[in-house]
Coordinates of C-alpha atoms in Angstrom, one line a residue:
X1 CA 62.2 63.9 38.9
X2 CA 60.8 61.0 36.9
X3 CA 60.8 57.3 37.1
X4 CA 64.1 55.6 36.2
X5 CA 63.7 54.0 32.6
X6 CA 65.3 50.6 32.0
X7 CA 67.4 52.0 29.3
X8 CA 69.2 55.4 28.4
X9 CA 70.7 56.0 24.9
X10 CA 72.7 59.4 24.2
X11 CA 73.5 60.7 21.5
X12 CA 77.1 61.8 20.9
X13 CA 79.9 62.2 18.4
X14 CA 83.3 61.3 17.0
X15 CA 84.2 64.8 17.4
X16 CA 83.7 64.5 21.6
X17 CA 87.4 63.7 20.8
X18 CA 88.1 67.1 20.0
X19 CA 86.9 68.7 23.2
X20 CA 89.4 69.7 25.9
X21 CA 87.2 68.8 28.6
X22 CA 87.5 72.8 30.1
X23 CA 84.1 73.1 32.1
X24 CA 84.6 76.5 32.7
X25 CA 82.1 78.2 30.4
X26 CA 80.0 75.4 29.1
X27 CA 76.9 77.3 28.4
X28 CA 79.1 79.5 25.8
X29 CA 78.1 82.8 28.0
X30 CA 81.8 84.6 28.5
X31 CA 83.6 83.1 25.2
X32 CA 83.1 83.9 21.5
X33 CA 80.6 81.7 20.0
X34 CA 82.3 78.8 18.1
X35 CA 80.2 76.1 16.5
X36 CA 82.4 73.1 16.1
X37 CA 83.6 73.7 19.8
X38 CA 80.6 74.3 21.4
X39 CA 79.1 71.1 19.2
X40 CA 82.4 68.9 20.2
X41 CA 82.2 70.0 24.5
X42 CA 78.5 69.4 23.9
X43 CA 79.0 65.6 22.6
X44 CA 81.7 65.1 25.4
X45 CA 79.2 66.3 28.1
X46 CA 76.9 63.8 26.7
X47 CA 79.2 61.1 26.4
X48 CA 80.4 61.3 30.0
X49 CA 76.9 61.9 31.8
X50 CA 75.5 58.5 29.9
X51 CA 79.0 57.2 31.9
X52 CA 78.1 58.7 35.0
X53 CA 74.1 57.6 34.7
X54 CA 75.5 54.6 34.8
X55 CA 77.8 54.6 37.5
X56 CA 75.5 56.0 39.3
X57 CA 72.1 54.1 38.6
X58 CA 73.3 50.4 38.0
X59 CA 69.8 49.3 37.5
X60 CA 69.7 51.5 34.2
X61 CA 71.6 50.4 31.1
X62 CA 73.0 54.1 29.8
X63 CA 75.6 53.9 26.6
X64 CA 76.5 56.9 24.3
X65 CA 76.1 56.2 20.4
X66 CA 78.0 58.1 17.7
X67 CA 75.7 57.3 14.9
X68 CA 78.1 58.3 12.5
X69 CA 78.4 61.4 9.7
X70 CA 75.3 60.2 7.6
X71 CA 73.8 62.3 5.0
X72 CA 71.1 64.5 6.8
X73 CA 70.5 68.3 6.8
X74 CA 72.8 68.4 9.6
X75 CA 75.2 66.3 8.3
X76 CA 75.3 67.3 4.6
X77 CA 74.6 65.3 1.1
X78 CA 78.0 64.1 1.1
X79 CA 78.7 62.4 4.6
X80 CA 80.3 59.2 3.9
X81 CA 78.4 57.0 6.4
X82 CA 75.3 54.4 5.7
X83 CA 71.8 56.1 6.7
X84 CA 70.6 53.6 7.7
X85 CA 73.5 52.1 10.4
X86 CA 73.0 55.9 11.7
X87 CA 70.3 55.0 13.8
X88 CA 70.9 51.2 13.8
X89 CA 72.8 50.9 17.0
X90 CA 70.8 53.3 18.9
X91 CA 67.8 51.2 18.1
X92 CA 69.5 48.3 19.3
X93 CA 70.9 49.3 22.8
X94 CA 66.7 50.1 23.3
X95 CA 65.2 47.5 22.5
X96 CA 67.2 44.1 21.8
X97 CA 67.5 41.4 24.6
X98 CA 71.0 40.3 22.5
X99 CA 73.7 40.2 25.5
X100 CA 76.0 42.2 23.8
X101 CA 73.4 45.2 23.7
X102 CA 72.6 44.9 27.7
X103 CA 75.9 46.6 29.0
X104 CA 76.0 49.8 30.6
X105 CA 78.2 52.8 30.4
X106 CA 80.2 52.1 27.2
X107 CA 80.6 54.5 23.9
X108 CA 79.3 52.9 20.6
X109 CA 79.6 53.2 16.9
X110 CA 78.1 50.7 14.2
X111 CA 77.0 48.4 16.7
X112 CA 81.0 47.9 18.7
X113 CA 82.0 49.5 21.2
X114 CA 84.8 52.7 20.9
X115 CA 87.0 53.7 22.9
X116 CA 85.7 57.2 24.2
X117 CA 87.8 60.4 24.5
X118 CA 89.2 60.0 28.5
X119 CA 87.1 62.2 30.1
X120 CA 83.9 60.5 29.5
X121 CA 85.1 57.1 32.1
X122 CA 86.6 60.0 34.3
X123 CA 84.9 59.5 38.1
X124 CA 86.2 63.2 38.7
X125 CA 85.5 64.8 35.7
X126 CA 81.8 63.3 35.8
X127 CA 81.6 64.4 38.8
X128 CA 82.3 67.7 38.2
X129 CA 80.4 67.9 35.0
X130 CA 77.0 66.6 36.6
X131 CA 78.2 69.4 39.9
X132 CA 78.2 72.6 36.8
X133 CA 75.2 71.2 35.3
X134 CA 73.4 71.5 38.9
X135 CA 74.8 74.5 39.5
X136 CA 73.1 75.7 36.2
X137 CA 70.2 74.2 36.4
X138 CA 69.5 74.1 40.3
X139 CA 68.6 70.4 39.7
X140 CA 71.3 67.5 41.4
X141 CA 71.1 64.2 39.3
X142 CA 72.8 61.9 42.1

């Protein structure tokens, strides 16, 4: 619905890991409300549509970034991560010309690149991810 940008950074999580990758209730309206769970599928989700974005749209770089537990109101006065790297890499993948941060579709942490929780370089379950998320939405991305 809007002009392709040359880059697309999402924001995602360790915890993705944690997520069982059930796309049956994703919008948390049949289950009881769990925070971490909903928080982990939520990270996963995002994890695997910055995959699919760039299977999909070659012409657009699209990584996921855990930034790390850092010491925010969200992640508490004692997370043991540097501040500062948790918004280092996402910086990076924007705006440097540095080979290494002109890839597409890989899962990032301080700057190297993770190994992601399977689902997220899953063709099928992107594909049915980005299917429920039309089906919510009434909006088809590909």
């Amino acid at each position: 619905m809007i002009e392709r940008p040359d880059r697309l950074i999402y924001v995602s999580s360790g915890m993705h890991h944690g997520s069982t990758g059930d796309l049956q209730d994703i919008d948390w309206t049949q289950r009881r409300w769990n925070a971490g769970a909903a928080y982990s599928e939520s990270k996963l989700h995002v994890s695997a549509l910055s995959a699919a974005v760039a299977r999909h749209w070659p012409a657009v770089l699209s990584n996921s970034v855990d930034p790390g537990w850092v010491p925010t109101k969200m992640g508490g006065p004692g997370a043991p991560d540097d501040l500062a790297m948790g918004h280092d890499t996402q910086s990076w993948l924007a705006v440097s010309n540095d080979p290494a941060a002109l890839v597409s579709g890989n899962y990032w942490h301080h700057r190297r690149q993770q190994t992601p929780a399977p689902e997220v370089t899953d063709p099928d379950f992107q594909n049915r991810l980005t299917d429920k998320l039309a089906e919510l939405t009434d909006i088809t991305l590909f």
